[in-house]
Tab-separated table of C-alpha atoms in Angstrom:
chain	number	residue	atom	x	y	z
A	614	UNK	CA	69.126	121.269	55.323
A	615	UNK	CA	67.617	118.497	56.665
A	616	UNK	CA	64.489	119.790	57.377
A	617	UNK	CA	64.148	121.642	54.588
A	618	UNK	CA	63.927	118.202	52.809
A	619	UNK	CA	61.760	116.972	54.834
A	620	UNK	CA	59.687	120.115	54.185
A	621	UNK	CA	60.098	119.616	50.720
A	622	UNK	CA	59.322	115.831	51.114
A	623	UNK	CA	55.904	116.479	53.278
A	624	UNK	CA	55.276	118.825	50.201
A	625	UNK	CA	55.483	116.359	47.924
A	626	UNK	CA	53.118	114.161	49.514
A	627	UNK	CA	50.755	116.501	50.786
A	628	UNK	CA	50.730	117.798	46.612
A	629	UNK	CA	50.528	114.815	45.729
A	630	UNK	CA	48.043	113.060	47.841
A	631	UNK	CA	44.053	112.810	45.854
A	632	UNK	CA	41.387	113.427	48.514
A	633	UNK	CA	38.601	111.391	48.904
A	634	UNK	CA	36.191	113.923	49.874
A	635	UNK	CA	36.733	117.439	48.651
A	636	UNK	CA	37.079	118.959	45.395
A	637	UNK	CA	41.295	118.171	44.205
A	638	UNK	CA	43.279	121.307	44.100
A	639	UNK	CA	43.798	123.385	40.898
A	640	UNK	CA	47.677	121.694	40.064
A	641	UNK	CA	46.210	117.889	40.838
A	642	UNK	CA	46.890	115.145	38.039
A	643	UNK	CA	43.135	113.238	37.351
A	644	UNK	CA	43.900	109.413	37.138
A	645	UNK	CA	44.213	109.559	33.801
A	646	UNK	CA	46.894	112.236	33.236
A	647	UNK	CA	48.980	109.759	36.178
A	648	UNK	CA	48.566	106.679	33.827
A	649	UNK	CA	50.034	108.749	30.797
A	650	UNK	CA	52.571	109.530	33.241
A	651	UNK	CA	53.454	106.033	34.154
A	652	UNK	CA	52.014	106.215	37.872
A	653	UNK	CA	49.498	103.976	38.254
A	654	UNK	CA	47.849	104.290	41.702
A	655	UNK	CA	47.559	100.802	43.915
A	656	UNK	CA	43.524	100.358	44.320
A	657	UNK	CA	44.633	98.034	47.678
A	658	UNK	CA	46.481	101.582	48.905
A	659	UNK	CA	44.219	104.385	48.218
A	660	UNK	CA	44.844	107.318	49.804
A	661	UNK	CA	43.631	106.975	53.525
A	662	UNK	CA	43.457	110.703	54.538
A	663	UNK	CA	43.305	113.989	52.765
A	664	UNK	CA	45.891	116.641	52.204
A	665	UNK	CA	44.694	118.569	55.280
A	666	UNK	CA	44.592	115.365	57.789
A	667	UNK	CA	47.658	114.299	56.221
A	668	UNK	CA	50.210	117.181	56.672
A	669	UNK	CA	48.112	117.725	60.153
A	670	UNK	CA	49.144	113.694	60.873
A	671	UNK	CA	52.699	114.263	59.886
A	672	UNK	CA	53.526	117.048	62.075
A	673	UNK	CA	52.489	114.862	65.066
A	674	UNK	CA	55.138	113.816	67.431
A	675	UNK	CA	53.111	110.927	68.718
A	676	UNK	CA	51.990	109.052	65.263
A	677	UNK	CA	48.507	107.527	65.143
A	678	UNK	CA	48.319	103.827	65.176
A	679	UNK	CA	46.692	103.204	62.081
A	680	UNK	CA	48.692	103.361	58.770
A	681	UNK	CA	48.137	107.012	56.570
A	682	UNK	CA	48.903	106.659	52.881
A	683	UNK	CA	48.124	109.330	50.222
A	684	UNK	CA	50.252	108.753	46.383
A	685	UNK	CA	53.196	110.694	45.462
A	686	UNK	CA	54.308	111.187	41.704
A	687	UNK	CA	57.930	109.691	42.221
A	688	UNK	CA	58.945	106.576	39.979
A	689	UNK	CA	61.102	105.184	42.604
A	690	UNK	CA	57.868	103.622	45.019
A	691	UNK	CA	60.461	103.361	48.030
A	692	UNK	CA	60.999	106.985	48.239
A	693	UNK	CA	57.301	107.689	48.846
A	694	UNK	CA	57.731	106.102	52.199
A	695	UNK	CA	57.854	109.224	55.004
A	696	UNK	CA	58.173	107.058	58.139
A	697	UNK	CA	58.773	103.593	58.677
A	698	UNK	CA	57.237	102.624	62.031
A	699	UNK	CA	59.846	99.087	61.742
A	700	UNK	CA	62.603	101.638	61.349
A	701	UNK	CA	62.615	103.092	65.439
A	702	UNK	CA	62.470	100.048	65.673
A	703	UNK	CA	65.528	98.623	64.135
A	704	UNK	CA	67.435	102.574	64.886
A	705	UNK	CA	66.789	101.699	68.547
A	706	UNK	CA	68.284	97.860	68.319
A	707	UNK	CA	71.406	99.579	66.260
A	708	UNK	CA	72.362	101.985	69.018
A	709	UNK	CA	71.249	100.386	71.794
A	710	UNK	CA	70.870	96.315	71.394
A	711	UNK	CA	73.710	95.550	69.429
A	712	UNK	CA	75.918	97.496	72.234
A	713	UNK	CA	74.508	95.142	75.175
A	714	UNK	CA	74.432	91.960	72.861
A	715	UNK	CA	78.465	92.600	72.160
A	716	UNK	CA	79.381	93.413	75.115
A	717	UNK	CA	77.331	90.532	77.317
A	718	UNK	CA	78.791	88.268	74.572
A	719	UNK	CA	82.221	89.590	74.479
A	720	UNK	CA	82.101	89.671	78.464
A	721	UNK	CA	80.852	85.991	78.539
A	722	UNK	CA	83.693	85.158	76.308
A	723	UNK	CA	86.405	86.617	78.149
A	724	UNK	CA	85.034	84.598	81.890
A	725	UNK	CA	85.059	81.543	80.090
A	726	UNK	CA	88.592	81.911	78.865
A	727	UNK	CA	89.608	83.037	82.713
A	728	UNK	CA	87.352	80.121	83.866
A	729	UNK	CA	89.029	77.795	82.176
A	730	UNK	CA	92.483	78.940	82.797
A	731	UNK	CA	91.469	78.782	86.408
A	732	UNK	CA	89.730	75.328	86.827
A	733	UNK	CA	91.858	73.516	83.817
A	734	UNK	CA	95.233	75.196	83.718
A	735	UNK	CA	97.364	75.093	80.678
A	736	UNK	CA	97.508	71.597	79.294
A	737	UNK	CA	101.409	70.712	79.112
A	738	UNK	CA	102.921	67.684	77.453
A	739	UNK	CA	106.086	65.819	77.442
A	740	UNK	CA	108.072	65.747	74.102
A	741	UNK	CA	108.482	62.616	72.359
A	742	UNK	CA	112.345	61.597	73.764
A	743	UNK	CA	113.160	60.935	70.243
A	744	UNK	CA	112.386	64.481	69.319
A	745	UNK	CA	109.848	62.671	66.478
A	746	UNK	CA	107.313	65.240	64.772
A	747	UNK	CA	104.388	64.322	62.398
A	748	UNK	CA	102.878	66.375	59.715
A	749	UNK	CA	99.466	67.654	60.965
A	750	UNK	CA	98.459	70.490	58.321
A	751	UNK	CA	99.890	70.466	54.892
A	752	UNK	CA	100.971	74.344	53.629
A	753	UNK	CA	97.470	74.531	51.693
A	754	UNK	CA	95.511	73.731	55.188
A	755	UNK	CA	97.737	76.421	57.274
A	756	UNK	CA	97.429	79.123	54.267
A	757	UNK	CA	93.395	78.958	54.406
A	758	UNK	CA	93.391	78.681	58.037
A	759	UNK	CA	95.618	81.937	58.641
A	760	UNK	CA	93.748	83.594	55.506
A	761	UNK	CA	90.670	83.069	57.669
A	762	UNK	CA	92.052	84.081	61.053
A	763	UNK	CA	93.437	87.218	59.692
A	764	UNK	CA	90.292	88.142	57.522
A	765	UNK	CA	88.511	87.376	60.120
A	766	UNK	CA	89.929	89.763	62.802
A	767	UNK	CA	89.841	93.085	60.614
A	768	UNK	CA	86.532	92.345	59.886
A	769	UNK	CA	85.876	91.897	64.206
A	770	UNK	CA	87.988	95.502	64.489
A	771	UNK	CA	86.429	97.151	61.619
A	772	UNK	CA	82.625	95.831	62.797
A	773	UNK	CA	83.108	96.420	66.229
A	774	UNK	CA	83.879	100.121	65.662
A	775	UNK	CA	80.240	100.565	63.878
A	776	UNK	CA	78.797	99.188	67.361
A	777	UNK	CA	81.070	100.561	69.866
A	778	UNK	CA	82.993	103.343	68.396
A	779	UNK	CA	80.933	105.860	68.802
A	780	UNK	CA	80.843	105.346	72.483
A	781	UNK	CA	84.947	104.569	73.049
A	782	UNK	CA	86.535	106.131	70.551
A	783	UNK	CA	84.860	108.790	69.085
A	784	UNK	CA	85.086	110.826	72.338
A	785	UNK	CA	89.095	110.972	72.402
A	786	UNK	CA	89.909	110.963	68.552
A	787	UNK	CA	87.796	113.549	67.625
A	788	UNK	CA	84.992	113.985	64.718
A	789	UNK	CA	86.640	114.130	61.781
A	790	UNK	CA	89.499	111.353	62.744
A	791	UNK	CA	86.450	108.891	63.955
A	792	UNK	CA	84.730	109.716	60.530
A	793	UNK	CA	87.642	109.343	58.656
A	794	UNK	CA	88.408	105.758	60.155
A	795	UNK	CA	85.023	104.866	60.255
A	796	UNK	CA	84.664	105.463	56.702
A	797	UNK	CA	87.892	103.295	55.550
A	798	UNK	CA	86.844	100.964	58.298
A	799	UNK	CA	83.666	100.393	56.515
A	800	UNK	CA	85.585	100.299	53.001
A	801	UNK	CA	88.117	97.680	54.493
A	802	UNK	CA	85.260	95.753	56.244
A	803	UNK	CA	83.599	95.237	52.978
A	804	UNK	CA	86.417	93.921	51.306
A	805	UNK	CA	87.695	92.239	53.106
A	806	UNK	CA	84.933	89.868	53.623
A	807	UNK	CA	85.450	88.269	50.455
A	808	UNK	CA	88.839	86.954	51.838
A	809	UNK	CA	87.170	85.471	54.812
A	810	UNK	CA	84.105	84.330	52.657
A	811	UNK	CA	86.999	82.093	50.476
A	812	UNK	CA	88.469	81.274	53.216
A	813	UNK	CA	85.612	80.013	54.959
A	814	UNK	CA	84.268	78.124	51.944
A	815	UNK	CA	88.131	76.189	51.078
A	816	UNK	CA	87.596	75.459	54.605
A	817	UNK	CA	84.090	74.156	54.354
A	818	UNK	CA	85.104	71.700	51.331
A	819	UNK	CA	88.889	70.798	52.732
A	820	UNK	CA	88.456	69.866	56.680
A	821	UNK	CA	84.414	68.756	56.373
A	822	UNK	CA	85.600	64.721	56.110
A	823	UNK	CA	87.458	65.221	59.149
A	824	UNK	CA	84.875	67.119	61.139
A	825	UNK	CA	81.995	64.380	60.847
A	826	UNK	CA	80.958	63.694	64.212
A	827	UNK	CA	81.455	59.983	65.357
A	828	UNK	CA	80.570	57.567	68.360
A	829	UNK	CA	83.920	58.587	69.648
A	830	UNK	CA	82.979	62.231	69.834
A	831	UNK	CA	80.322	61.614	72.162
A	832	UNK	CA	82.838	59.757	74.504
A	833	UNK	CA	84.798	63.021	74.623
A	834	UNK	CA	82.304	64.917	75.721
A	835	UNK	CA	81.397	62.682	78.237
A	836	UNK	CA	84.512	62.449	79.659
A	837	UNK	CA	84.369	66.436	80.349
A	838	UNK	CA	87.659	66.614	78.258
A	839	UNK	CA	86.905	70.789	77.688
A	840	UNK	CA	87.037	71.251	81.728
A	841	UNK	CA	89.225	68.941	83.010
A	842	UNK	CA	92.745	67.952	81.894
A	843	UNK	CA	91.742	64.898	80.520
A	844	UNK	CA	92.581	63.119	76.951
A	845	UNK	CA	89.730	61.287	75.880
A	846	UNK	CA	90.368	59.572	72.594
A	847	UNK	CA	90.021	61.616	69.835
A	848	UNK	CA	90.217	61.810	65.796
A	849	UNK	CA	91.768	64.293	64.242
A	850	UNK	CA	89.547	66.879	65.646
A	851	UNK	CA	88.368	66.179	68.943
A	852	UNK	CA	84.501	66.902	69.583
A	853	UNK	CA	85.262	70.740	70.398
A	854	UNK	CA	87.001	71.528	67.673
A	855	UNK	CA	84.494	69.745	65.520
A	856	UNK	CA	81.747	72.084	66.998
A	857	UNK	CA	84.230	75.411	66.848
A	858	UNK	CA	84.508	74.043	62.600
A	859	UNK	CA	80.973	73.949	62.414
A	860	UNK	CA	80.272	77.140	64.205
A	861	UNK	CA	82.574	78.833	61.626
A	862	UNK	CA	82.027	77.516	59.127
A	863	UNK	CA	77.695	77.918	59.382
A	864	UNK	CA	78.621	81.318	60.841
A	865	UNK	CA	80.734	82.627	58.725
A	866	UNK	CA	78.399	81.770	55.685
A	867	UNK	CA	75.160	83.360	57.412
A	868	UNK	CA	77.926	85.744	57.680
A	869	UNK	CA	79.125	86.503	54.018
A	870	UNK	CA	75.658	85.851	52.815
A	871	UNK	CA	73.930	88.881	55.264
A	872	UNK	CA	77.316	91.004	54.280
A	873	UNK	CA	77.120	90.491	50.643
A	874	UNK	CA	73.075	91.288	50.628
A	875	UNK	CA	74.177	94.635	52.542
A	876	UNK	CA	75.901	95.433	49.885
A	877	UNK	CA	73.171	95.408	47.492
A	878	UNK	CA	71.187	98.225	49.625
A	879	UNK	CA	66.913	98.035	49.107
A	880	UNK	CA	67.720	96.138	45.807
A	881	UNK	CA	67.391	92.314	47.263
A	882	UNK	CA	64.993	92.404	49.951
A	883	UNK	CA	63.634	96.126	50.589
A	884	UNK	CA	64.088	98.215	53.724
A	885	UNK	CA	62.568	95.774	56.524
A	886	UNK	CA	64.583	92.985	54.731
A	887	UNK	CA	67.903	95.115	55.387
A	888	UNK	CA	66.859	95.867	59.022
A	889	UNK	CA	66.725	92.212	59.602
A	890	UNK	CA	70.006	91.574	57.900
A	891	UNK	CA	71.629	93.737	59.664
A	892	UNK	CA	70.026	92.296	63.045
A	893	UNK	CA	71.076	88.870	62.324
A	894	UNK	CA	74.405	90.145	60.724
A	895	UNK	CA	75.489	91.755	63.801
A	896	UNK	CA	74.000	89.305	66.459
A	897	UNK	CA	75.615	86.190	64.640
A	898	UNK	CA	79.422	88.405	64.424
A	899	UNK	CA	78.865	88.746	68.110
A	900	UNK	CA	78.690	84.512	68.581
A	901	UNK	CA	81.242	83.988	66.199
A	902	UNK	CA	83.851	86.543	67.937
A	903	UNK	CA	83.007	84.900	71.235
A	904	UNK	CA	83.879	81.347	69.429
A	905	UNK	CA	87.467	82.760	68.213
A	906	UNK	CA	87.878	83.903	71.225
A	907	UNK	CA	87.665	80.736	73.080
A	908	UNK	CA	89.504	79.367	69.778
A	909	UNK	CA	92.338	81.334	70.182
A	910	UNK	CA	93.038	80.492	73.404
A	911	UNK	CA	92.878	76.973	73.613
A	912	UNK	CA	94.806	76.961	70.168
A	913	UNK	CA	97.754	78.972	71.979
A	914	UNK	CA	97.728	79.058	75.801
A	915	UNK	CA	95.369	76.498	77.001
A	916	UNK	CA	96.876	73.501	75.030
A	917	UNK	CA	100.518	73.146	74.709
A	918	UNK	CA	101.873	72.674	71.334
A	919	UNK	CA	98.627	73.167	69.330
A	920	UNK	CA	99.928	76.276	68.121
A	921	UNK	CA	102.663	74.815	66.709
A	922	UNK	CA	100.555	72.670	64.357
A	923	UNK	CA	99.088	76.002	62.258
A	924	UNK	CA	102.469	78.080	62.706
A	925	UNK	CA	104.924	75.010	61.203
A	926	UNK	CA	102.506	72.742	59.976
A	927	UNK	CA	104.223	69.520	62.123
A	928	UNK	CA	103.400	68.117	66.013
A	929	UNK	CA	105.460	66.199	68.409
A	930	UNK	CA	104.416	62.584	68.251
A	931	UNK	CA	103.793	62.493	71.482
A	932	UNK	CA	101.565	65.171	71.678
A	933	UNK	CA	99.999	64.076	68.760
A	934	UNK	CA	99.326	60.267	70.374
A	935	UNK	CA	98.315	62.680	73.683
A	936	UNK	CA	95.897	64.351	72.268
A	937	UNK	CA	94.375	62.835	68.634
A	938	UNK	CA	95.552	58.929	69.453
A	939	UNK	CA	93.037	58.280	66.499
A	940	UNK	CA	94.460	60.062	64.059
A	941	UNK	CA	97.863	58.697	64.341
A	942	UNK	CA	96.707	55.093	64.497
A	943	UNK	CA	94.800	56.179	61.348
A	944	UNK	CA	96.806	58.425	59.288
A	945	UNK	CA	100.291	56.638	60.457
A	946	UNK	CA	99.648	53.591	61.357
A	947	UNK	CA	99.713	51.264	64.513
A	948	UNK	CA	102.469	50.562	67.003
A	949	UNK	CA	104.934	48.125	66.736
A	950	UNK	CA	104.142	45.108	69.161
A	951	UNK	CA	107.281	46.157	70.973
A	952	UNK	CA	105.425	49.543	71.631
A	953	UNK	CA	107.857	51.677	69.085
A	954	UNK	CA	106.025	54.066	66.705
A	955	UNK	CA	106.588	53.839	62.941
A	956	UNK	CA	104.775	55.689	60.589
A	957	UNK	CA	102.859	53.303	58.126
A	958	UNK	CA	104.421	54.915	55.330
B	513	UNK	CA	105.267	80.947	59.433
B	514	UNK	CA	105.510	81.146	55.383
B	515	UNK	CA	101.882	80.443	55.426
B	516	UNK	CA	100.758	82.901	57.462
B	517	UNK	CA	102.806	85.808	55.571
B	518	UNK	CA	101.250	84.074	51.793
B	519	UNK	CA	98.171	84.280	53.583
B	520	UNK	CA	98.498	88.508	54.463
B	521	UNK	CA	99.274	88.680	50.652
B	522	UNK	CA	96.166	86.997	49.717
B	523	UNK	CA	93.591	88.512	52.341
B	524	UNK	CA	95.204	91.828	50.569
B	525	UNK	CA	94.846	90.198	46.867
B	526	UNK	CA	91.082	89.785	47.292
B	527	UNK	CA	90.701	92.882	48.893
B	528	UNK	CA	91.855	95.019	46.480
B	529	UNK	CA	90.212	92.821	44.167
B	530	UNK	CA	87.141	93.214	45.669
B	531	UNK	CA	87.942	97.191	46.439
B	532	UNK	CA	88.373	97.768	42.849
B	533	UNK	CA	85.545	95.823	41.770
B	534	UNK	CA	83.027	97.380	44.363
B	535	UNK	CA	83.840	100.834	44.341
B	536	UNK	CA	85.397	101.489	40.813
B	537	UNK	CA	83.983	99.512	38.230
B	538	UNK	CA	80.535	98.474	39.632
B	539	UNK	CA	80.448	101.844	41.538
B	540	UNK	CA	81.206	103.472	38.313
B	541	UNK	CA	78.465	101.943	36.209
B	542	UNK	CA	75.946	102.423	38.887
B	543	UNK	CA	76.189	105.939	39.011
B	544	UNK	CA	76.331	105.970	35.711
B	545	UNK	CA	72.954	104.186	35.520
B	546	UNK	CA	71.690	106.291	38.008
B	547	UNK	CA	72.589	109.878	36.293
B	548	UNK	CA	71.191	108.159	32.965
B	549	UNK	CA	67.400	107.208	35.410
B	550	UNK	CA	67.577	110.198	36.779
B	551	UNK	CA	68.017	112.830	33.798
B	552	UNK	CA	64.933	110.939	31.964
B	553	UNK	CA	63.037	111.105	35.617
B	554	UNK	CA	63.804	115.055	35.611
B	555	UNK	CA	61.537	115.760	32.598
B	556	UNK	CA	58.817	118.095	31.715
B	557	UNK	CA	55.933	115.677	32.305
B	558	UNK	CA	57.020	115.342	35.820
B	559	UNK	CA	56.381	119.231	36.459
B	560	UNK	CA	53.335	118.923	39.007
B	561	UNK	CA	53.497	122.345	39.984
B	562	UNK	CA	51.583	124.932	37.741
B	563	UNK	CA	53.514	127.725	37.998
B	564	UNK	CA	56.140	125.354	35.536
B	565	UNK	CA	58.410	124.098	38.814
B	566	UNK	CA	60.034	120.790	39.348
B	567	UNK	CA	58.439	120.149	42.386
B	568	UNK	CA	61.503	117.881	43.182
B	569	UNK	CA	64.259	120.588	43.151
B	570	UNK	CA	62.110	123.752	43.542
B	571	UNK	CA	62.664	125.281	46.825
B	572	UNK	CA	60.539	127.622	48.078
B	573	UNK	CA	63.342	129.152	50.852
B	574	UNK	CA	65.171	130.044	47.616
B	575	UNK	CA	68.432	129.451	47.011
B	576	UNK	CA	68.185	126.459	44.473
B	577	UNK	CA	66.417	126.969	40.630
B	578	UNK	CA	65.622	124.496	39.081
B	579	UNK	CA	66.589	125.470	35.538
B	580	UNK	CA	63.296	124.712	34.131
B	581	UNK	CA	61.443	128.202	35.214
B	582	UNK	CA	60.709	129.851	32.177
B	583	UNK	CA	63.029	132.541	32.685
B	584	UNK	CA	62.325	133.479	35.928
B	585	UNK	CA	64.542	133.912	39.189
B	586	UNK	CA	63.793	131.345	41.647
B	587	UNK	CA	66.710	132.031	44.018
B	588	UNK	CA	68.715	135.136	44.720
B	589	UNK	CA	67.676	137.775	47.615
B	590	UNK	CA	63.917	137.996	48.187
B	591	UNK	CA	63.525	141.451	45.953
B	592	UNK	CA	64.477	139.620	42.828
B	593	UNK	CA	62.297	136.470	43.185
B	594	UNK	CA	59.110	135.721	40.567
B	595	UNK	CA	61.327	138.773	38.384
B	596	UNK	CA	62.679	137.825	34.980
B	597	UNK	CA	65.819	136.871	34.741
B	598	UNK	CA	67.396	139.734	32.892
B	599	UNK	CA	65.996	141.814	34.896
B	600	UNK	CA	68.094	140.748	38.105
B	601	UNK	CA	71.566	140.158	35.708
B	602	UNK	CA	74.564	141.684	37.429
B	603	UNK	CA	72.926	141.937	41.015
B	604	UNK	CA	73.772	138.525	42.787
């Protein structure tokens, strides 16, 4: 089938294509019959080759350098393009480059997570003896966050199919039950996205005041606070969660802005524009899964007690004045002079 | 973890949203755009071949007629094709 319509494509063009330098065949439009017609021939693109040298062209495996165009009678001018020299291009990045630039980034993700485990160690605290907890995210703050986070992952499972399902699963579930999945996958992927897109963009307006970078920030990085077990002092985001906001929240809108163009096949930006969406698309979901990763695991395992800040909403005081001293002075209020706590309110 | 279930039920709000809007309204009305382009496309000015083919849809294999052949059988076995059509009635 598929040759026959590229057959019936070469066809076309070959038809359609008016030579230069012999006599046109018996069924060719003259210029002015095309005009009637509504095709008006680009003088930049005249035909480079005719009929004969055309088809003869086309049925090369090895294409010639130089660019062959001839006209075809077809409204739509994107269907008169045959072969797309960008497009190997782009074919061979999409079945081959986007596997090593996931995995390499996935692997690199995954080391660092086992690196730091291994040199840093989870990062316990004591409770405050008075069993005093402080309100760190309000309900609004958790419900974006975990809209995000869940968004976020079906569109990681769904996208990481198209790069390496083919390869992992396709071989044990079959044809039609990889197709199948795929094809929801793709349906749920797309949807979804405009749950993590609102979710990325309350976050962007919400949490932006508190993820300025400061003076103080600098001092945490100095301090080596992300490899050691360390508490430099820190706002209410220290320094690496100020970059892992900023990563997701730039990310995810190259993100949502590549997706949604996607959508809109040929319509925005043409064929090379959606090769090069889908390039930086896929290479930018790579970075930000590798982000979450390390996210998730210093917001669960590696630090004590974050997790209970998005899961209730509330910290232990001490963990709090542990780990964002800053932020309590700020948000609470100072200590007593006889070094008790008391929230300013 | 009240947030985190609200926030399941409104990752599933917008996608439905979104499901409905991309692939039944907007998928709707582009198809139906797309049938309305391409039955004006698919018109008798467009013939290029002169034997009165759509070049577009005429397929020389056989198999596929175009509708526009002036009574003659494009497909059907190899016997019957370039014969009026009431001529090969009855045999496919």
């Amino acid at each position: 089938m598929t040759r026959t319509i590229l057959l019936a494509l070469l066809l076309l063009l070959g038809l359609a294509a008016a030579p230069f330098d012999v006599a046109p065949p018996a069924f060719a439009q003259s210029s002015n019959e095309a005009t009637d017609r509504g095709v008006h021939p680009n003088p930049s693109r005249n035909p480079s080759a005719t009929d004969e040298e055309l088809m003869r062209v086309l049925g090369q495996e090895r294409l010639p350098p130089d660019r062959v165009q001839g006209n075809v009678y077809l409204p739509d001018r994107k269907l008169g393009v045959l072969i797309q020299p960008q497009g190997r291009t782009w074919r061979d990045f999409r079945v081959t480059g986007t596997r090593w630039i996931h995995g390499i980034l996935l692997g690199l993700a995954v080391l660092a997570v086992i690196l730091l485990a291994v040199l840093r160690g989870r990062d316990r605290y004591r409770t405050d003896p008075e069993g005093r907890r402080i309100l760190r995210f309000r309900a609004v703050d958790r419900f974006v966050h975990w809209m995000t986070a869940v968004s976020f992952i079906l569109l990681a499972l769904t996208g990481l199919n198209f790069v390496f399902g083919r390869t992992l699963l396709q071989p044990w579930m079959g044809d039609g039950a990889f197709s199948a999945m795929s094809l929801w996958g793709l349906s749920v992927h797309n949807a979804v996205g405009f749950a993590f897109l609102l979710g990325i963009l309350a976050m962007a307006v919400m949490w932006v005041q508190d993820n300025l970078f400061h003076r103080v920030d600098w001092v945490w990085f100095r301090s080596g606070a992300l490899f050691r077990k360390v508490h430099a002092p820190a706002e209410k985001f220290n320094a690496g969660q100020k970059l892992i906001y900023w990563g997701a929240v730039l990310g995810g809108l190259a993100l949502g802005v590549t997706g949604v163009l996607m959508m809109l096949p040929i319509s925005t930006v043409g064929v090379n524009g959606m090769q090069w969406l889908q390039g930086v698309h896929t290479v930018l979901a790579g970075l930000m899964i590798a982000l979450i990763i390390g996210h998730i695991y210093l917001g669960t395992w590696g630090v004590e007690g974050s997790f209970e800040a998005m899961s209730r909403g509330d910290v232990d005081l001490h963990w709090a004045r542990t780990h964002h001293p800053l932020w309590v002075e700020d948000a609470y209020g100072r200590r007593r002079p006889d070094g008790r706590f008391e929230p300013a309110e | 973890m009240r947030a985190f279930l609200l926030a399941c039920v409104g990752v599933l709000a917008v996608a439905f949203g979104a499901y409905a809007l991309l692939e039944g309204v907007l998928a709707r009305n582009a198809g139906t755009e797309f049938a309305v382009k391409g039955s004006t496309r698919v018109s008798e000015a467009d013939k290029v071949d002169p034997r009165g083919y759509l070049s577009s849809v005429h397929e020389p294999a056989g198999g596929v007629s175009s509708g526009r052949d002036g009574g003659r059988a494009v497909g059907g076995p190899a016997k019957d094709r370039g014969r009026p059509a009431e001529a090969t009635e009855g045999k496919r």
